[in-house]
PDB file of C-alpha atoms in Angstrom:
ATOM      1  CA  UNK G 194      66.010  16.197  38.157  1.00 84.00           C
ATOM      2  CA  UNK G 195      66.544  16.661  34.425  1.00 90.00           C
ATOM      3  CA  UNK G 196      69.735  17.589  32.631  1.00 93.00           C
ATOM      4  CA  UNK G 197      69.809  17.994  28.864  1.00 96.00           C
ATOM      5  CA  UNK G 198      73.024  17.410  26.954  1.00 97.00           C
ATOM      6  CA  UNK G 199      73.926  17.929  23.308  1.00 97.00           C
ATOM      7  CA  UNK G 200      76.063  15.094  21.969  1.00 96.00           C
ATOM      8  CA  UNK G 201      77.878  15.776  18.702  1.00 96.00           C
ATOM      9  CA  UNK G 202      78.760  12.691  16.681  1.00 95.00           C
ATOM     10  CA  UNK G 203      80.029  13.128  13.119  1.00 93.00           C
ATOM     11  CA  UNK G 204      77.201  15.044  11.365  1.00 94.00           C
ATOM     12  CA  UNK G 205      74.610  14.155  14.002  1.00 95.00           C
ATOM     13  CA  UNK G 206      73.484  16.281  16.945  1.00 96.00           C
ATOM     14  CA  UNK G 207      71.731  14.199  19.593  1.00 97.00           C
ATOM     15  CA  UNK G 208      69.755  15.575  22.520  1.00 97.00           C
ATOM     16  CA  UNK G 209      70.224  13.400  25.589  1.00 98.00           C
ATOM     17  CA  UNK G 210      67.845  13.744  28.517  1.00 98.00           C
ATOM     18  CA  UNK G 211      69.298  12.388  31.765  1.00 98.00           C
ATOM     19  CA  UNK G 212      66.879  11.947  34.640  1.00 98.00           C
ATOM     20  CA  UNK G 213      65.678   9.922  37.605  1.00 97.00           C
ATOM     21  CA  UNK G 214      62.256  11.602  37.547  1.00 97.00           C
ATOM     22  CA  UNK G 215      59.301   9.481  36.357  1.00 98.00           C
ATOM     23  CA  UNK G 216      57.451  12.565  35.066  1.00 98.00           C
ATOM     24  CA  UNK G 217      60.370  13.434  32.779  1.00 98.00           C
ATOM     25  CA  UNK G 218      60.344   9.903  31.351  1.00 98.00           C
ATOM     26  CA  UNK G 219      56.639  10.255  30.564  1.00 98.00           C
ATOM     27  CA  UNK G 220      57.291  13.614  28.912  1.00 97.00           C
ATOM     28  CA  UNK G 221      60.073  12.143  26.739  1.00 98.00           C
ATOM     29  CA  UNK G 222      57.764   9.325  25.636  1.00 98.00           C
ATOM     30  CA  UNK G 223      54.998  11.801  24.767  1.00 97.00           C
ATOM     31  CA  UNK G 224      57.403  13.881  22.691  1.00 95.00           C
ATOM     32  CA  UNK G 225      58.691  10.829  20.818  1.00 95.00           C
ATOM     33  CA  UNK G 226      55.140   9.736  20.028  1.00 93.00           C
ATOM     34  CA  UNK G 227      54.240  13.249  18.886  1.00 92.00           C
ATOM     35  CA  UNK G 228      57.251  13.677  16.590  1.00 88.00           C
ATOM     36  CA  UNK G 229      56.947  10.173  15.138  1.00 82.00           C
ATOM     37  CA  UNK G 230      53.178   9.775  15.064  1.00 77.00           C
ATOM     38  CA  UNK G 231      53.313   8.615  11.424  1.00 77.00           C
ATOM     39  CA  UNK G 232      55.685   5.790  12.355  1.00 76.00           C
ATOM     40  CA  UNK G 233      54.015   4.460  15.492  1.00 73.00           C
ATOM     41  CA  UNK G 234      53.187   1.112  13.894  1.00 76.00           C
ATOM     42  CA  UNK G 235      56.800   0.584  12.839  1.00 83.00           C
ATOM     43  CA  UNK G 236      58.795   2.603  15.361  1.00 91.00           C
ATOM     44  CA  UNK G 237      62.410   1.557  15.946  1.00 94.00           C
ATOM     45  CA  UNK G 238      64.013   2.284  19.325  1.00 96.00           C
ATOM     46  CA  UNK G 239      67.652   1.755  20.227  1.00 97.00           C
ATOM     47  CA  UNK G 240      67.885   0.157  23.674  1.00 98.00           C
ATOM     48  CA  UNK G 241      70.844  -0.330  25.977  1.00 97.00           C
ATOM     49  CA  UNK G 242      71.484  -0.613  29.699  1.00 98.00           C
ATOM     50  CA  UNK G 243      74.375   0.007  32.043  1.00 96.00           C
ATOM     51  CA  UNK G 244      74.719  -1.742  35.357  1.00 90.00           C
ATOM     52  CA  UNK G 245      76.654  -1.678  38.575  1.00 84.00           C
ATOM     53  CA  UNK G 246      77.580  -4.227  41.206  1.00 63.00           C
ATOM     54  CA  UNK G 247      74.786  -4.772  43.688  1.00 52.00           C
ATOM     55  CA  UNK G 248      74.987  -2.791  46.899  1.00 50.00           C
ATOM     56  CA  UNK G 249      74.425  -6.052  48.758  1.00 52.00           C
ATOM     57  CA  UNK G 250      77.847  -7.172  49.943  1.00 39.00           C
ATOM     58  CA  UNK G 251      77.141 -10.884  49.468  1.00 41.00           C
ATOM     59  CA  UNK G 252      75.816 -10.551  45.944  1.00 55.00           C
ATOM     60  CA  UNK G 253      77.883 -10.749  42.768  1.00 64.00           C
ATOM     61  CA  UNK G 254      74.955 -10.162  40.421  1.00 72.00           C
ATOM     62  CA  UNK G 255      75.029  -6.841  38.545  1.00 82.00           C
ATOM     63  CA  UNK G 256      71.993  -4.616  38.893  1.00 91.00           C
ATOM     64  CA  UNK G 257      70.715  -2.407  36.106  1.00 96.00           C
ATOM     65  CA  UNK G 258      71.537   1.218  36.910  1.00 96.00           C
ATOM     66  CA  UNK G 259      70.442   3.051  33.761  1.00 98.00           C
ATOM     67  CA  UNK G 260      68.183   2.449  30.789  1.00 98.00           C
ATOM     68  CA  UNK G 261      69.047   4.205  27.540  1.00 99.00           C
ATOM     69  CA  UNK G 262      66.491   4.644  24.766  1.00 99.00           C
ATOM     70  CA  UNK G 263      67.022   6.436  21.465  1.00 98.00           C
ATOM     71  CA  UNK G 264      64.690   7.361  18.617  1.00 96.00           C
ATOM     72  CA  UNK G 265      66.221   9.493  15.902  1.00 94.00           C
ATOM     73  CA  UNK G 266      68.171  12.256  17.616  1.00 96.00           C
ATOM     74  CA  UNK G 267      66.258  12.021  20.886  1.00 96.00           C
ATOM     75  CA  UNK G 268      67.880   9.976  23.637  1.00 98.00           C
ATOM     76  CA  UNK G 269      66.733   9.205  27.176  1.00 99.00           C
ATOM     77  CA  UNK G 270      69.001   8.027  29.989  1.00 98.00           C
ATOM     78  CA  UNK G 271      66.746   6.969  32.851  1.00 98.00           C
ATOM     79  CA  UNK G 272      68.553   6.402  36.143  1.00 98.00           C
ATOM     80  CA  UNK G 273      66.415   3.494  37.296  1.00 97.00           C
ATOM     81  CA  UNK G 274      68.456   2.900  40.415  1.00 95.00           C
ATOM     82  CA  UNK G 275      67.611   6.359  41.777  1.00 96.00           C
ATOM     83  CA  UNK G 276      64.007   6.637  40.564  1.00 97.00           C
ATOM     84  CA  UNK G 277      61.255   6.868  43.187  1.00 97.00           C
ATOM     85  CA  UNK G 278      59.117   4.653  40.981  1.00 97.00           C
ATOM     86  CA  UNK G 279      58.793   3.604  37.349  1.00 98.00           C
ATOM     87  CA  UNK G 280      56.011   5.389  35.459  1.00 98.00           C
ATOM     88  CA  UNK G 281      53.211   3.413  33.849  1.00 98.00           C
ATOM     89  CA  UNK G 282      54.043   5.137  30.561  1.00 98.00           C
ATOM     90  CA  UNK G 283      57.405   3.343  30.431  1.00 98.00           C
ATOM     91  CA  UNK G 284      55.822  -0.051  31.122  1.00 98.00           C
ATOM     92  CA  UNK G 285      53.374   0.574  28.274  1.00 97.00           C
ATOM     93  CA  UNK G 286      56.044   1.941  25.924  1.00 97.00           C
ATOM     94  CA  UNK G 287      58.298  -1.101  26.319  1.00 98.00           C
ATOM     95  CA  UNK G 288      55.354  -3.505  26.095  1.00 96.00           C
ATOM     96  CA  UNK G 289      53.936  -2.037  22.869  1.00 94.00           C
ATOM     97  CA  UNK G 290      54.166  -4.803  20.277  1.00 91.00           C
ATOM     98  CA  UNK G 291      54.167  -2.294  17.415  1.00 90.00           C
ATOM     99  CA  UNK G 292      57.559  -0.988  18.557  1.00 92.00           C
ATOM    100  CA  UNK G 293      60.840  -2.741  17.783  1.00 93.00           C
ATOM    101  CA  UNK G 294      63.624  -2.388  20.353  1.00 95.00           C
ATOM    102  CA  UNK G 295      67.067  -3.030  18.915  1.00 95.00           C
ATOM    103  CA  UNK G 296      70.556  -3.510  20.296  1.00 95.00           C
ATOM    104  CA  UNK G 297      73.451  -5.925  20.599  1.00 94.00           C
ATOM    105  CA  UNK G 298      72.510  -8.435  23.278  1.00 94.00           C
ATOM    106  CA  UNK G 299      69.134  -6.719  23.592  1.00 94.00           C
ATOM    107  CA  UNK G 300      67.352  -9.924  24.613  1.00 94.00           C
ATOM    108  CA  UNK G 301      69.653 -10.306  27.615  1.00 95.00           C
ATOM    109  CA  UNK G 302      69.181  -6.612  28.441  1.00 96.00           C
ATOM    110  CA  UNK G 303      65.424  -7.174  28.338  1.00 96.00           C
ATOM    111  CA  UNK G 304      65.724 -10.122  30.722  1.00 96.00           C
ATOM    112  CA  UNK G 305      67.722  -7.986  33.162  1.00 96.00           C
ATOM    113  CA  UNK G 306      65.089  -5.249  33.037  1.00 97.00           C
ATOM    114  CA  UNK G 307      62.384  -7.796  33.793  1.00 97.00           C
ATOM    115  CA  UNK G 308      64.356  -9.382  36.619  1.00 96.00           C
ATOM    116  CA  UNK G 309      65.403  -6.137  38.311  1.00 95.00           C
ATOM    117  CA  UNK G 310      62.384  -3.906  37.685  1.00 97.00           C
ATOM    118  CA  UNK G 311      59.536  -5.971  36.239  1.00 97.00           C
ATOM    119  CA  UNK G 312      59.810  -4.160  32.898  1.00 98.00           C
ATOM    120  CA  UNK G 313      58.822  -6.332  29.926  1.00 97.00           C
ATOM    121  CA  UNK G 314      60.129  -5.594  26.423  1.00 96.00           C
ATOM    122  CA  UNK G 315      57.607  -7.147  24.039  1.00 92.00           C
ATOM    123  CA  UNK G 316      59.466  -6.978  20.730  1.00 92.00           C
ATOM    124  CA  UNK G 317      63.260  -6.987  20.643  1.00 93.00           C
ATOM    125  CA  UNK G 318      65.606  -7.662  17.722  1.00 92.00           C
ATOM    126  CA  UNK G 319      69.313  -8.330  18.171  1.00 92.00           C
ATOM    127  CA  UNK G 320      71.271  -6.374  15.586  1.00 91.00           C
ATOM    128  CA  UNK G 321      73.723  -9.247  15.153  1.00 91.00           C
ATOM    129  CA  UNK G 322      70.992 -11.630  14.057  1.00 87.00           C
ATOM    130  CA  UNK G 323      69.448  -8.919  11.901  1.00 86.00           C
ATOM    131  CA  UNK G 324      72.779  -8.325  10.152  1.00 87.00           C
ATOM    132  CA  UNK G 325      73.221 -12.082   9.626  1.00 86.00           C
ATOM    133  CA  UNK G 326      69.784 -12.270   8.032  1.00 80.00           C
ATOM    134  CA  UNK G 327      70.068  -9.157   5.904  1.00 79.00           C
ATOM    135  CA  UNK G 328      73.687  -9.487   4.824  1.00 80.00           C
ATOM    136  CA  UNK G 329      73.620 -13.280   4.420  1.00 81.00           C
ATOM    137  CA  UNK G 330      76.724 -14.008   6.454  1.00 79.00           C
ATOM    138  CA  UNK G 331      76.862 -15.835   9.792  1.00 83.00           C
ATOM    139  CA  UNK G 332      80.029 -13.967  10.806  1.00 81.00           C
ATOM    140  CA  UNK G 333      77.937 -10.882  11.605  1.00 83.00           C
ATOM    141  CA  UNK G 334      76.534 -12.804  14.561  1.00 81.00           C
ATOM    142  CA  UNK G 335      79.871 -12.624  16.388  1.00 84.00           C
ATOM    143  CA  UNK G 336      80.595  -8.915  16.041  1.00 90.00           C
ATOM    144  CA  UNK G 337      80.361  -6.237  18.720  1.00 92.00           C
ATOM    145  CA  UNK G 338      78.297  -3.066  18.415  1.00 93.00           C
ATOM    146  CA  UNK G 339      81.489  -1.145  17.721  1.00 92.00           C
ATOM    147  CA  UNK G 340      82.487  -3.457  14.858  1.00 92.00           C
ATOM    148  CA  UNK G 341      78.996  -3.555  13.383  1.00 92.00           C
ATOM    149  CA  UNK G 342      78.819   0.241  13.394  1.00 92.00           C
ATOM    150  CA  UNK G 343      82.245   0.523  11.780  1.00 92.00           C
ATOM    151  CA  UNK G 344      81.687  -2.082   9.080  1.00 90.00           C
ATOM    152  CA  UNK G 345      78.093  -1.219   8.163  1.00 90.00           C
ATOM    153  CA  UNK G 346      77.969   2.553   8.691  1.00 91.00           C
ATOM    154  CA  UNK G 347      81.721   3.246   8.394  1.00 92.00           C
ATOM    155  CA  UNK G 348      81.923   5.275  11.594  1.00 93.00           C
ATOM    156  CA  UNK G 349      84.067   4.788  14.679  1.00 93.00           C
ATOM    157  CA  UNK G 350      82.254   4.283  17.973  1.00 92.00           C
ATOM    158  CA  UNK G 351      84.591   4.829  20.901  1.00 91.00           C
ATOM    159  CA  UNK G 352      83.997   2.548  23.888  1.00 90.00           C
ATOM    160  CA  UNK G 353      86.746   3.265  26.442  1.00 91.00           C
ATOM    161  CA  UNK G 354      86.997   0.527  29.047  1.00 91.00           C
ATOM    162  CA  UNK G 355      87.301   2.982  31.932  1.00 92.00           C
ATOM    163  CA  UNK G 356      83.840   4.339  31.071  1.00 93.00           C
ATOM    164  CA  UNK G 357      82.349   0.889  30.515  1.00 91.00           C
ATOM    165  CA  UNK G 358      83.493  -0.113  34.011  1.00 89.00           C
ATOM    166  CA  UNK G 359      82.757   3.221  35.693  1.00 92.00           C
ATOM    167  CA  UNK G 360      80.251   3.816  38.495  1.00 92.00           C
ATOM    168  CA  UNK G 361      76.926   3.935  36.706  1.00 95.00           C
ATOM    169  CA  UNK G 362      75.140   4.025  40.054  1.00 94.00           C
ATOM    170  CA  UNK G 363      76.400   7.567  40.707  1.00 94.00           C
ATOM    171  CA  UNK G 364      73.610  10.047  41.310  1.00 94.00           C
ATOM    172  CA  UNK G 365      75.283  12.501  38.921  1.00 96.00           C
ATOM    173  CA  UNK G 366      76.770  10.967  35.786  1.00 96.00           C
ATOM    174  CA  UNK G 367      79.824  12.495  34.140  1.00 96.00           C
ATOM    175  CA  UNK G 368      79.662  13.950  30.643  1.00 96.00           C
ATOM    176  CA  UNK G 369      81.743  11.026  29.355  1.00 97.00           C
ATOM    177  CA  UNK G 370      79.285   8.532  30.840  1.00 97.00           C
ATOM    178  CA  UNK G 371      76.361  10.406  29.300  1.00 98.00           C
ATOM    179  CA  UNK G 372      78.067  10.521  25.910  1.00 97.00           C
ATOM    180  CA  UNK G 373      78.921   6.811  26.119  1.00 97.00           C
ATOM    181  CA  UNK G 374      75.397   5.764  27.114  1.00 97.00           C
ATOM    182  CA  UNK G 375      73.750   8.022  24.558  1.00 98.00           C
ATOM    183  CA  UNK G 376      75.926   6.876  21.654  1.00 97.00           C
ATOM    184  CA  UNK G 377      75.427   3.186  22.424  1.00 97.00           C
ATOM    185  CA  UNK G 378      71.664   3.631  22.132  1.00 98.00           C
ATOM    186  CA  UNK G 379      72.015   5.912  19.094  1.00 97.00           C
ATOM    187  CA  UNK G 380      74.313   3.441  17.300  1.00 97.00           C
ATOM    188  CA  UNK G 381      71.821   0.650  17.984  1.00 96.00           C
ATOM    189  CA  UNK G 382      68.999   2.786  16.608  1.00 96.00           C
ATOM    190  CA  UNK G 383      70.937   3.729  13.477  1.00 95.00           C
ATOM    191  CA  UNK G 384      71.854   0.122  12.708  1.00 94.00           C
ATOM    192  CA  UNK G 385      68.266  -0.954  13.298  1.00 92.00           C
ATOM    193  CA  UNK G 386      67.012   1.796  10.992  1.00 90.00           C
ATOM    194  CA  UNK G 387      69.431   1.015   8.170  1.00 89.00           C
ATOM    195  CA  UNK G 388      68.816  -2.724   8.425  1.00 86.00           C
ATOM    196  CA  UNK G 389      65.052  -2.146   8.618  1.00 79.00           C
ATOM    197  CA  UNK G 390      64.452  -3.873  11.942  1.00 60.00           C
ATOM    198  CA  UNK G 391      60.790  -2.853  11.978  1.00 54.00           C
ATOM    199  CA  UNK G 392      60.076  -5.128   8.999  1.00 59.00           C
ATOM    200  CA  UNK G 393      61.180  -8.163  11.023  1.00 58.00           C
ATOM    201  CA  UNK G 394      58.515  -7.818  13.709  1.00 53.00           C
ATOM    202  CA  UNK G 395      54.809  -8.097  13.020  1.00 47.00           C
ATOM    203  CA  UNK G 396      51.877  -8.518  15.361  1.00 41.00           C
ATOM    204  CA  UNK G 397      49.280 -11.219  14.700  1.00 38.00           C
ATOM    205  CA  UNK G 398      46.460 -11.981  17.157  1.00 41.00           C
ATOM    206  CA  UNK G 399      48.320 -10.360  20.039  1.00 43.00           C
ATOM    207  CA  UNK G 400      51.605 -12.162  19.406  1.00 45.00           C
ATOM    208  CA  UNK G 401      54.824 -10.516  18.304  1.00 52.00           C
ATOM    209  CA  UNK G 402      56.429 -12.697  15.625  1.00 50.00           C
ATOM    210  CA  UNK G 403      59.390 -12.338  13.306  1.00 49.00           C
ATOM    211  CA  UNK G 404      59.234 -12.713   9.559  1.00 44.00           C
ATOM    212  CA  UNK G 405      61.879 -12.560   6.860  1.00 42.00           C
ATOM    213  CA  UNK G 406      61.845 -10.120   3.979  1.00 41.00           C
ATOM    214  CA  UNK G 407      64.340  -9.480   1.200  1.00 38.00           C
ATOM    215  CA  UNK G 408      67.152  -7.205   2.320  1.00 35.00           C
ATOM    216  CA  UNK G 409      66.786  -3.581   1.300  1.00 35.00           C
ATOM    217  CA  UNK G 410      68.542  -0.503   2.603  1.00 37.00           C
ATOM    218  CA  UNK G 411      66.014   2.175   3.370  1.00 39.00           C
ATOM    219  CA  UNK G 412      66.482   5.860   4.070  1.00 42.00           C
ATOM    220  CA  UNK G 413      63.950   6.593   6.788  1.00 50.00           C
ATOM    221  CA  UNK G 414      64.256  10.039   8.322  1.00 50.00           C
ATOM    222  CA  UNK G 415      63.971  10.394  12.099  1.00 51.00           C
ATOM    223  CA  UNK G 416      64.368  13.945  13.472  1.00 55.00           C
TER     224      UNK G 416
END
């Protein structure tokens, strides 16, 4: 199943694909690679997850329900919990050391994806640490995605608690859930783009390492 939603956010129009079908995920990845073929060695991807309480009555550990990815104005919400299987293309996409996956708490999100589904994210950069490095102030390391987006990009990102705590394991997500999930990944992408997250990660001899460069805002266009 695939549903396509248009999310309007200030001057941006984001296309969100919502699916539990592996073939649709592979198609989204192909389209991203096609549109951004000139950036494939420095591609930035916003990454976020939503989770639900485990269906096992004796377990209090949350299980990842959805994976959100965003590149430019193209967003994917993959309902992992309902997928028949995870396509090889997604394993390869997340494991590509030329790609930089960004978000607030993205390292913990990556650990959850590995634990629940065996998905490994090779290169992740937490926006909080990136902001600390670029803007030379340790206080950025304690801010939420909402505050980072407001203070760096001067835009309000609504994060209503009732949506945060809603049932992300539902087979059919509401429009508000889709908007929430899409904008979290989009905000992460935008912050990563503006703060030049791709310049932090470099690959040497098969290892993904992080290097420091002088801070510079860069206008990099992603359709």
